[in-house]
XYZ file of C-alpha atoms in Angstrom:
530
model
C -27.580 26.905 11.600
C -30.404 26.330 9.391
C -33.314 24.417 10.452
C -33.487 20.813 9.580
C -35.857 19.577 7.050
C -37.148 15.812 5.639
C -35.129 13.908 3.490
C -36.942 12.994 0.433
C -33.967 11.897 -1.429
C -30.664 9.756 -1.235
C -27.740 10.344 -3.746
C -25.426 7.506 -3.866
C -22.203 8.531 -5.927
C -19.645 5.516 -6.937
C -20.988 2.025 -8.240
C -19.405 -1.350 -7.529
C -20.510 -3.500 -4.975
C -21.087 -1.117 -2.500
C -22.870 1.723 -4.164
C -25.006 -0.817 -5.689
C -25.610 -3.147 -2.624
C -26.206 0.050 -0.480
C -28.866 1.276 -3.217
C -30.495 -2.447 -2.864
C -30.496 -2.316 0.775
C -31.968 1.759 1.377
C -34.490 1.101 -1.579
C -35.881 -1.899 0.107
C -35.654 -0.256 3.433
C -37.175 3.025 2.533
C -39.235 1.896 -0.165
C -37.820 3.730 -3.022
C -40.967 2.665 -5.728
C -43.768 4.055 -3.175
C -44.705 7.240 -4.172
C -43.884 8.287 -0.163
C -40.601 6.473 -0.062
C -37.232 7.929 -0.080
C -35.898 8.488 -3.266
C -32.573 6.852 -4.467
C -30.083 7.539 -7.132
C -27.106 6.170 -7.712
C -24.823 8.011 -9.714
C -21.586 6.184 -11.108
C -18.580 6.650 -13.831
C -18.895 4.432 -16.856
C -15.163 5.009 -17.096
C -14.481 3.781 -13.789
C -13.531 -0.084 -13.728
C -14.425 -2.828 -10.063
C -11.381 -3.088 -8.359
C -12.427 -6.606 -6.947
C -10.879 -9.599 -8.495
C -12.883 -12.087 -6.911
C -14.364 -11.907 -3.598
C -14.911 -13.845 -0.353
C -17.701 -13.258 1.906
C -18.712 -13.851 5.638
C -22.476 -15.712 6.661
C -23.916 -12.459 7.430
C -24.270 -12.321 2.737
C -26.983 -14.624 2.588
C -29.261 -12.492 5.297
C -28.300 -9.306 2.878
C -29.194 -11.249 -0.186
C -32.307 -12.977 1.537
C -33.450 -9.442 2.777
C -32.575 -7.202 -0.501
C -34.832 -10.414 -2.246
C -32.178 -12.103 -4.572
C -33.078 -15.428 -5.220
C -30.386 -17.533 -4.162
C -29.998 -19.798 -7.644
C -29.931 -16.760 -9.586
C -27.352 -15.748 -7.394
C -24.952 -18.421 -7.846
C -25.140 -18.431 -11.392
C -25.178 -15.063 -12.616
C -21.968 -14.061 -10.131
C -19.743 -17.428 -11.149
C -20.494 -18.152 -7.514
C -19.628 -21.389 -4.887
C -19.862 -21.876 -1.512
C -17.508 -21.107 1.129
C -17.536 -23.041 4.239
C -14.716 -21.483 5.923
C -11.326 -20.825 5.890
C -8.415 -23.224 4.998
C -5.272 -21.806 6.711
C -1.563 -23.422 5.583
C 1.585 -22.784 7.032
C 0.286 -20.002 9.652
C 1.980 -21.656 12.903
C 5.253 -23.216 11.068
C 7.140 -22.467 8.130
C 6.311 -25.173 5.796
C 8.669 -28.457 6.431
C 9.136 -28.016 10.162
C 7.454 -30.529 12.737
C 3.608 -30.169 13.367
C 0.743 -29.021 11.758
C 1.158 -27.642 9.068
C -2.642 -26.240 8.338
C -5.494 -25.691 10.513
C -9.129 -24.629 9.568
C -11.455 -22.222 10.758
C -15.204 -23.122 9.898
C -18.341 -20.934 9.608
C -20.607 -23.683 11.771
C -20.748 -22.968 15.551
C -18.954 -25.378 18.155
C -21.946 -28.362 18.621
C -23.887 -27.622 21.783
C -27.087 -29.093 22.440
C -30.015 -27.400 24.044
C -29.410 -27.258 27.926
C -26.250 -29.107 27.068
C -22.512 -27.838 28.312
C -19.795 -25.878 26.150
C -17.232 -28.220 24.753
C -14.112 -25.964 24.310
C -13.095 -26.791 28.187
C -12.997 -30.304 27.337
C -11.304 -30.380 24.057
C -8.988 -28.421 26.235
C -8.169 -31.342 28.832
C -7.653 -33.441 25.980
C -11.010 -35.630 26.039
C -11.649 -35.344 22.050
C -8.649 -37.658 22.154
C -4.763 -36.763 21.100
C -4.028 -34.376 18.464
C -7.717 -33.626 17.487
C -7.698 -30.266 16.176
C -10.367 -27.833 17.552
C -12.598 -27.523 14.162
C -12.904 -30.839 13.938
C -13.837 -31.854 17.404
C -16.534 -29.655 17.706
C -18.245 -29.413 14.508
C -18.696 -31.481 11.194
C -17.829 -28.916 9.190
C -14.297 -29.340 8.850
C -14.429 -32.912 7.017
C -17.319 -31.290 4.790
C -15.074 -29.101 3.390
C -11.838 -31.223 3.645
C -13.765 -33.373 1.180
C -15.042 -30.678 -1.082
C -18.683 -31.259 -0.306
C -21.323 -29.000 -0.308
C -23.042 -27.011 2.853
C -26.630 -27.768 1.553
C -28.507 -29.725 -0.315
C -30.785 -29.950 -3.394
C -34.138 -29.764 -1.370
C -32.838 -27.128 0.960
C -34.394 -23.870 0.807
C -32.823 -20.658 -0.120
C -29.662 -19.554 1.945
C -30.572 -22.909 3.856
C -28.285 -26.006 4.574
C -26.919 -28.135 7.347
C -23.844 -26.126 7.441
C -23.196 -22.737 8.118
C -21.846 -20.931 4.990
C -21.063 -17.875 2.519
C -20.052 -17.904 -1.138
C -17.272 -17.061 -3.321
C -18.332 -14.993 -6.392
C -16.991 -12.457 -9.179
C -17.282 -8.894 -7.926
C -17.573 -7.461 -11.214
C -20.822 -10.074 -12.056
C -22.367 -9.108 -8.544
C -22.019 -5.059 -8.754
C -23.925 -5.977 -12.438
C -26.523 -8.146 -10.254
C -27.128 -6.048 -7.706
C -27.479 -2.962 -10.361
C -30.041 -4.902 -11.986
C -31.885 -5.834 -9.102
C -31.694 -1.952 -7.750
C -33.323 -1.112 -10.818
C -36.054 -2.997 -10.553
C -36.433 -1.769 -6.755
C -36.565 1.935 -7.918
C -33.382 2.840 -7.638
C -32.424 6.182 -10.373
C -29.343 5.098 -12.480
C -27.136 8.296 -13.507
C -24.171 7.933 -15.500
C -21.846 10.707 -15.389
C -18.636 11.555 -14.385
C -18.355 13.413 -10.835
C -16.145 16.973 -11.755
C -16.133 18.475 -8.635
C -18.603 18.728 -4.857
C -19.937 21.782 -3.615
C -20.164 22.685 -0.375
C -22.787 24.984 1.272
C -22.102 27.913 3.520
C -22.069 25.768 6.372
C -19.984 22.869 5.353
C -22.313 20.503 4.450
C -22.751 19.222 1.038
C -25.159 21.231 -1.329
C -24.472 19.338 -4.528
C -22.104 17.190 -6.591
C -21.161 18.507 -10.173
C -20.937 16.194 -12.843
C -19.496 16.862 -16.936
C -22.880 15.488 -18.135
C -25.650 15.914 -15.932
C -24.904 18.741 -14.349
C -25.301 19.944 -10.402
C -27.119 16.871 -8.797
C -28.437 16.993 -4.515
C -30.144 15.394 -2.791
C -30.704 15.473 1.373
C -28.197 12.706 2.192
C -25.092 11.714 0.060
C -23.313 8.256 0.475
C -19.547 8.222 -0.619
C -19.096 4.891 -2.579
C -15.942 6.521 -4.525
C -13.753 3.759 -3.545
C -10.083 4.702 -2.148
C -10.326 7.627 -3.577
C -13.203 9.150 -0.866
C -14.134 11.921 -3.068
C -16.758 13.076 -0.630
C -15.970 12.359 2.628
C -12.254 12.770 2.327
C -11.484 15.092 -0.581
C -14.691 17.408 0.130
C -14.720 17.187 3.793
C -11.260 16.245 4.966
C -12.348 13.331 7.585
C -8.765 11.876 8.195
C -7.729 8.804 7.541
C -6.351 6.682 9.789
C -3.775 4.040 8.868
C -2.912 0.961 10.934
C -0.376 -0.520 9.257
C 1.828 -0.454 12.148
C -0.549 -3.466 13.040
C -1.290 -4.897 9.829
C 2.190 -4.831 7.390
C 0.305 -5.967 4.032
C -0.057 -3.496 1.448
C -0.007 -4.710 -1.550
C -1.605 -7.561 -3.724
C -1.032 -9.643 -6.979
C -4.050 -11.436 -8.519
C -4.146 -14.414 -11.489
C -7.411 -15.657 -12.570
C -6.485 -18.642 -13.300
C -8.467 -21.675 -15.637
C -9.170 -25.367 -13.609
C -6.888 -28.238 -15.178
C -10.221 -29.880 -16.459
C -13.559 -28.672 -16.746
C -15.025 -30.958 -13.759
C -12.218 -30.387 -11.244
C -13.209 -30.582 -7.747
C -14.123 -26.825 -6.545
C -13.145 -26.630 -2.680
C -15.758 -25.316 -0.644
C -13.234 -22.732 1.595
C -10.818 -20.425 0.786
C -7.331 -21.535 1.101
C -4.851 -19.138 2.361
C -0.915 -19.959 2.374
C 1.218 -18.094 4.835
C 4.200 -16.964 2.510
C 7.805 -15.051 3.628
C 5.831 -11.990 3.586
C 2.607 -12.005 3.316
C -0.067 -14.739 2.087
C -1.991 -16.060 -0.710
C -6.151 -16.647 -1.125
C -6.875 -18.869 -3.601
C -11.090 -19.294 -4.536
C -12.621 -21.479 -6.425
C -15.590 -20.023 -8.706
C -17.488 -22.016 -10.973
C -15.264 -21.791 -14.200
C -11.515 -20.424 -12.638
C -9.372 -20.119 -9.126
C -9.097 -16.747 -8.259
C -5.377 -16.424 -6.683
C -3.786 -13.739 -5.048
C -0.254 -12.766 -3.164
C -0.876 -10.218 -0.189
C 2.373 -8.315 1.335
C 4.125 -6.191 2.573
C 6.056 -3.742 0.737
C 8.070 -3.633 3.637
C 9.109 -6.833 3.640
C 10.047 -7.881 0.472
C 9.488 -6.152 -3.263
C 7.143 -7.036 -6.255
C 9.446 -8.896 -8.262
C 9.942 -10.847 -5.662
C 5.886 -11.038 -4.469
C 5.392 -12.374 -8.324
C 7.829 -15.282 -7.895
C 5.902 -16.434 -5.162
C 2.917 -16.159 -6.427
C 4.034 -17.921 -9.977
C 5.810 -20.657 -7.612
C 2.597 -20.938 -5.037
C 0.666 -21.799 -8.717
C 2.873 -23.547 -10.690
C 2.905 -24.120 -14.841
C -0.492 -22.978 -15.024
C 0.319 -19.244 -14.596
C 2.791 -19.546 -17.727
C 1.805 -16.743 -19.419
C -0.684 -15.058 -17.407
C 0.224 -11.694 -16.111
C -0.886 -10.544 -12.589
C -3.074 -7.407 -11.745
C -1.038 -5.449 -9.218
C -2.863 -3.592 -6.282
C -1.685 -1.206 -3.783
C -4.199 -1.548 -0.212
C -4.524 1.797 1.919
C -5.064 -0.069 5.142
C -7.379 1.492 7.782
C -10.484 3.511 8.005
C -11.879 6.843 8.987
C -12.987 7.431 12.476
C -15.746 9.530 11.176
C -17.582 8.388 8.571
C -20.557 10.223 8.969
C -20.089 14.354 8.685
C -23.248 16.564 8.277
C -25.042 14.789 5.121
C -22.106 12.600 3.827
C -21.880 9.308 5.143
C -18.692 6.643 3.510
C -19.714 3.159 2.474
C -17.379 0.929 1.458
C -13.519 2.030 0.593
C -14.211 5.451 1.101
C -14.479 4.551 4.755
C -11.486 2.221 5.439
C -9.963 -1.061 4.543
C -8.796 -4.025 6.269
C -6.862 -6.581 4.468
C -8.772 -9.486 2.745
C -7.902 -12.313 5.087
C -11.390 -12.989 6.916
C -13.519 -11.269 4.229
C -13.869 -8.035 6.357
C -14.571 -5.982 3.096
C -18.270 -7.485 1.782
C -19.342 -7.629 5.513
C -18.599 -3.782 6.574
C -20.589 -2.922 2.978
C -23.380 -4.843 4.754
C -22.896 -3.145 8.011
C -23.215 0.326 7.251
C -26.046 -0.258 4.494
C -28.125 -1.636 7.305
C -27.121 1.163 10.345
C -28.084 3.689 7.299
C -31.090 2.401 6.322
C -32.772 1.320 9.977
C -30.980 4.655 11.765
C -32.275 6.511 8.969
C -33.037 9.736 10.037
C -36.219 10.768 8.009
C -36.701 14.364 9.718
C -33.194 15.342 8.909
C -31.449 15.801 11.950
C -28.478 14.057 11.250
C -25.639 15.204 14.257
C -27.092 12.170 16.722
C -27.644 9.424 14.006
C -23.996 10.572 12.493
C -22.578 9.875 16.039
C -24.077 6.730 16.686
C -23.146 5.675 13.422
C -19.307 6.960 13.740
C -19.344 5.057 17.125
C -20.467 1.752 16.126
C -18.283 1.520 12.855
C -15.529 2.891 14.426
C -15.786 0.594 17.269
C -16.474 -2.628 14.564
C -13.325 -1.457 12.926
C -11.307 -1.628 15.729
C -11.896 -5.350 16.626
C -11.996 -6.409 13.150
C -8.226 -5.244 13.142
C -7.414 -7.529 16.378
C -9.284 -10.241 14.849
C -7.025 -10.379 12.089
C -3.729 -9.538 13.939
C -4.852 -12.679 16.407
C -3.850 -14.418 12.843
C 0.076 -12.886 13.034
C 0.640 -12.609 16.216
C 0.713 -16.158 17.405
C 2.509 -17.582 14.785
C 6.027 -19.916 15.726
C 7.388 -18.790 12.211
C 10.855 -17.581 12.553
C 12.080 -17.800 8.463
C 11.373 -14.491 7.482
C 11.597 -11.112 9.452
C 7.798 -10.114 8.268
C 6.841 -13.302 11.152
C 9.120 -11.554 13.788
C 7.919 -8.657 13.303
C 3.949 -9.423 13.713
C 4.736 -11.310 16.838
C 6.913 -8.108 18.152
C 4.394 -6.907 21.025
C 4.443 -3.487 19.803
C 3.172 -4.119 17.078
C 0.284 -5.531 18.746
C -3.059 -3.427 20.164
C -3.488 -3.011 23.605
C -6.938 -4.204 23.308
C -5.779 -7.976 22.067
C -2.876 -7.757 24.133
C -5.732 -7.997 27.590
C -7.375 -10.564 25.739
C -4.682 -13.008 25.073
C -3.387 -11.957 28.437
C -6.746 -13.117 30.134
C -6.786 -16.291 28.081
C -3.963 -17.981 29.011
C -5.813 -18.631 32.083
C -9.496 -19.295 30.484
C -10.689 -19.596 26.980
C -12.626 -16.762 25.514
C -16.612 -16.479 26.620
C -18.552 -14.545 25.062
C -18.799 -12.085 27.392
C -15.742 -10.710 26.330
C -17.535 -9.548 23.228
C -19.945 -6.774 22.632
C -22.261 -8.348 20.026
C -23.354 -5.480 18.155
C -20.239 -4.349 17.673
C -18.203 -7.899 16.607
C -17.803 -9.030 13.285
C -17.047 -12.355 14.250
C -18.776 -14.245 16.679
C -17.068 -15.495 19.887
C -16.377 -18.752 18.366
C -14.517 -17.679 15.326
C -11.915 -16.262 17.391
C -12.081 -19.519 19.618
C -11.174 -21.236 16.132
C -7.818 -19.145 15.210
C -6.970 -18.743 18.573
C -6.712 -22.507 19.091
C -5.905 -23.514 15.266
C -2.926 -20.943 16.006
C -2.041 -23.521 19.234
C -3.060 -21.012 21.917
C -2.246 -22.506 25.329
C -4.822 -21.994 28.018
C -3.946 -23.794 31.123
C -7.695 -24.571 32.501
C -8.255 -23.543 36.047
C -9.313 -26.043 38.681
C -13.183 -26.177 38.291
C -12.962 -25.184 34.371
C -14.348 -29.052 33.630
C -16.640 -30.557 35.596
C -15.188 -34.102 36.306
C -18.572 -35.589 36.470
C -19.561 -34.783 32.746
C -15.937 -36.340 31.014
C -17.568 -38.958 29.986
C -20.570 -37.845 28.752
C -18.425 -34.876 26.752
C -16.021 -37.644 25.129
C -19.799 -39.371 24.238
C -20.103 -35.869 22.377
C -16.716 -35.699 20.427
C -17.774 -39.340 19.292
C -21.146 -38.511 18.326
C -19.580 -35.459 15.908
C -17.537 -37.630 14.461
C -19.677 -40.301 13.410
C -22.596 -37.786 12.580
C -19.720 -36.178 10.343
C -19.051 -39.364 8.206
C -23.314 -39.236 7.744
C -22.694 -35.682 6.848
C -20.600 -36.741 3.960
C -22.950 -39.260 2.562
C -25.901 -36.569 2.860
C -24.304 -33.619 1.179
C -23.994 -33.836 -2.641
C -20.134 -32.819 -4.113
C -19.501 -28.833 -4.121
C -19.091 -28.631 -7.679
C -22.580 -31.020 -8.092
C -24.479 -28.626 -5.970
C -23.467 -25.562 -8.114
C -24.463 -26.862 -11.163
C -27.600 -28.128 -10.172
C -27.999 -24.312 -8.978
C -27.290 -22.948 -12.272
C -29.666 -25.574 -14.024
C -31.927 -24.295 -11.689
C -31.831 -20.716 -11.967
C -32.089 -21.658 -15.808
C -35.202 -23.288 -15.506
C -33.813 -26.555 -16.358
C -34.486 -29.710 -14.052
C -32.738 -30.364 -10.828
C -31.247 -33.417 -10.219
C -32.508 -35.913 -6.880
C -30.237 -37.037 -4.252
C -30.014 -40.722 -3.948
C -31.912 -41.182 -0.481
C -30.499 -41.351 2.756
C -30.327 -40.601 6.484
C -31.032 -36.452 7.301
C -28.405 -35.140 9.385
């Protein structure tokens, strides 16, 4: 084994959104412009097309953006974004027509809790938010914020700032351009060339990658941003891939961009997704079009059939349009990290769309790479913490998302009975929903650093999905009922002052892109703060 030596040099190969938001992150990180700093070059084909067709994204974006130092306004209007406030679920518990609820929502705010004060989840349990109050809306304001199509923020909020909790909506082919822009300007190398082959070394590790016009280019650590295809870390060094869809059935999407009826149409501030006979649909408003898209399962039904849905889910207004078809490879690579190769994005796994998983795992591994970085070039112990913490955040992002299937009442279509078949259903969620029929989750049943999604985002499906916990004596303390119903009434009231304080979604946006224009910002009629 040859002795390890610095690395003065990172070579990123594959574009998109997460070569480019990877070079953002390490350049800022490792400060790529200082003549001492760590080197980074992104190499990408020109012939190579995004695969995103509009993207949804978790909080966690607007620390990336905040940290890489992308001003938020120039944000939202060079990537067609909006806001997203949450998640808009239809149809998930009951086919559609059948008695009960037929939606339920799953917001990005936390549960209200003042300082010192008591969790609320036991008593929204026993019923004192009142009959029929769903879970979202008891606890937070968020949910009639976005019911309405109101805005998380307001004009004299700071950047990445607002009363609610939130993440955007945006085009991934305008934010891979943003973010190469921005890398640019933070030193990052821009190589265009098309990748022929990678050469190993004598040892196994990489020594270069060979490209038609630029030649052999190395560098001490490569990052495999190749997209499904894994040209590096699966093609050159054979980690093995593995799939889970004998958890997660949907493989396969169909997307429509399709135009707004009028120009001003309301943009909803949450992405919408419609439980189908086989899979589901997103729907996302951006500034200018709704991005809509069918996810199944090839299993359970075919694509002419997936295209009917989709053309039924949208109506007259996909006459003529003709959908992008995409096959998913669902699941990831329990070693990401071999020798001097280490997957970002695709290249290291994929979980379906349905909580925005993708963005957030970019942002994940940019962040373990850049602050585990290891400088003197012994990689084995950073590679192992790294495998062990993505593999691990893999791993409950895929119960996360089965907690979506698994409790549904549907029984219209054989793609429902399977999901809630307990086979198909991980061990690991299997002791958690075992252990909450008797309690509601806490959040030590979560490992921070390794969760996605915060103990309260699974408190929101679990109970949107009409979980029931039967409390333990001792769960409530009969003392504080009345001051918790006090609570539930105080949310709702301070939610009807959260309607008159936030501006319209699509208002906000625009007076974002004026903004970021340099044209003049509108004022907000005055009224109480929230």
């Amino acid at each position: 084994m040859r002795p390890a030596s610095p690395i003065h040099e990172v070579l990123i190969v594959g574009g998109g959104a997460a070569g480019w938001l990877t070079a953002c992150f390490l350049a800022k990180t490792l400060a790529a412009r200082e003549a001492q700093g760590v080197r980074v070059t992104l190499v990408e084909s020109p012939e190579i097309g995004i695969v995103g067709v509009g993207e949804g994204s978790f909080p966690s974006i607007r620390g990336t953006l905040s940290a890489i130092g992308i001003d938020e306004a120039r944000f939202i209007k060079e990537c067609n974004a909006t806001f997203k406030q949450g998640v808009h679920f239809r149809h998930w518990v009951r086919a559609p027509g059948a008695p009960g609820a037929d939606h339920y929502f799953h917001p990005f705010s936390q549960p209200s809790q003042r300082p010192g004060g008591f969790e609320l989840l036991p008593y929204w349990l026993n019923g004192d938010a009142g009959a029929g109050v769903p879970f979202a809306q008891a606890v937070t304001m968020q949910q009639r914020v976005a019911d309405a199509a109101h805005a998380p923020k307001r004009p004299h909020d700071g950047d990445f700032l607002g009363p609610m909790n939130y993440a955007y909506h945006f085009d991934a082919g305008r934010f891979a351009a943003l973010l190469a822009a921005h890398a640019k300007s933070l030193g990052v190398r821009h190589v265009q060339a098309n990748v022929e082959r990678v050469e190993l070394d004598g040892e196994g590790a990489i020594a270069a990658v060979h490209t038609r016009e630029q030649g052999a280019l190395s560098a001490g650590l490569y990052v495999d941003c190749t997209g499904f295809r894994a040209l590096l870390i699966g093609e050159a060094l054979s980690s093995p891939f593995k799939s889970v869809s004998d958890v997660l059935f949907v493989d396969r999407a169909m997307a429509l961009q399709v135009p707004y009826e009028a120009p001003d149409a309301p943009i909803p501030s949450c992405t919408i997704s419609t439980a189908h006979e086989a899979g589901w649909t997103w729907d996302i408003g951006l500034q200018d079009r709704r991005g809509i898209g069918y996810v199944y399962s090839s299993r359970h039904t075919d694509d002419a059939r997936a295209e009917q849905v989709l053309r039924d889910y949208i109506g007259r207004q996909a006459e003529g349009l003709q959908p992008r078809r995409l096959e998913l490879k669902v699941g990831y690579r329990e070693t990401q990290w071999i020798g001097n190769c280490v997957a970002v994005g695709l290249s290291g796994g994929f979980l379906e769309p349905l909580e925005s998983s993708g963005i957030g795992l970019i942002e994940t591994a940019a962040y373990l790479v850049g602050f585990l970085f290891p400088h003197d070039g012994v990689l084995e112990s950073t590679a192992r913490l790294f495998n062990a913490l993505m593999r691990e955040r893999y791993a409950r992002i895929v119960d996360f998302i089965k907690l979506h299937y698994c409790l549904s009442q549907r029984t219209d279509a054989r793609f429902w009975l399977d999901n809630v078949d307990a086979a198909t259903i991980p061990q690991t969620l299997r002791d958690k929903l075992a252990m909450w029929k008797s309690r509601p989750p806490h959040r030590l049943d979560f490992v921070t650093d390794l969760e996605m999604y915060p103990p309260s985002s699974w408190q929101y499906v679990l109970y949107g999905m009409e979980f029931d916990t039967k409390l333990r004596a001792g769960a409530v303390d009969l003392a504080r009922i009345g001051e918790a119903r006090r609570e539930f009434g105080m949310i709702a009231q301070m939610s009807g002052r959260a309607l008159a304080d936030l501006p319209q979604h699509r208002a906000m946006v625009e007076q974002m892109v004026r903004k970021a224009s340099g044209g003049r910002t509108f004022r907000q009629p005055a009224s109480a703060p929230i």
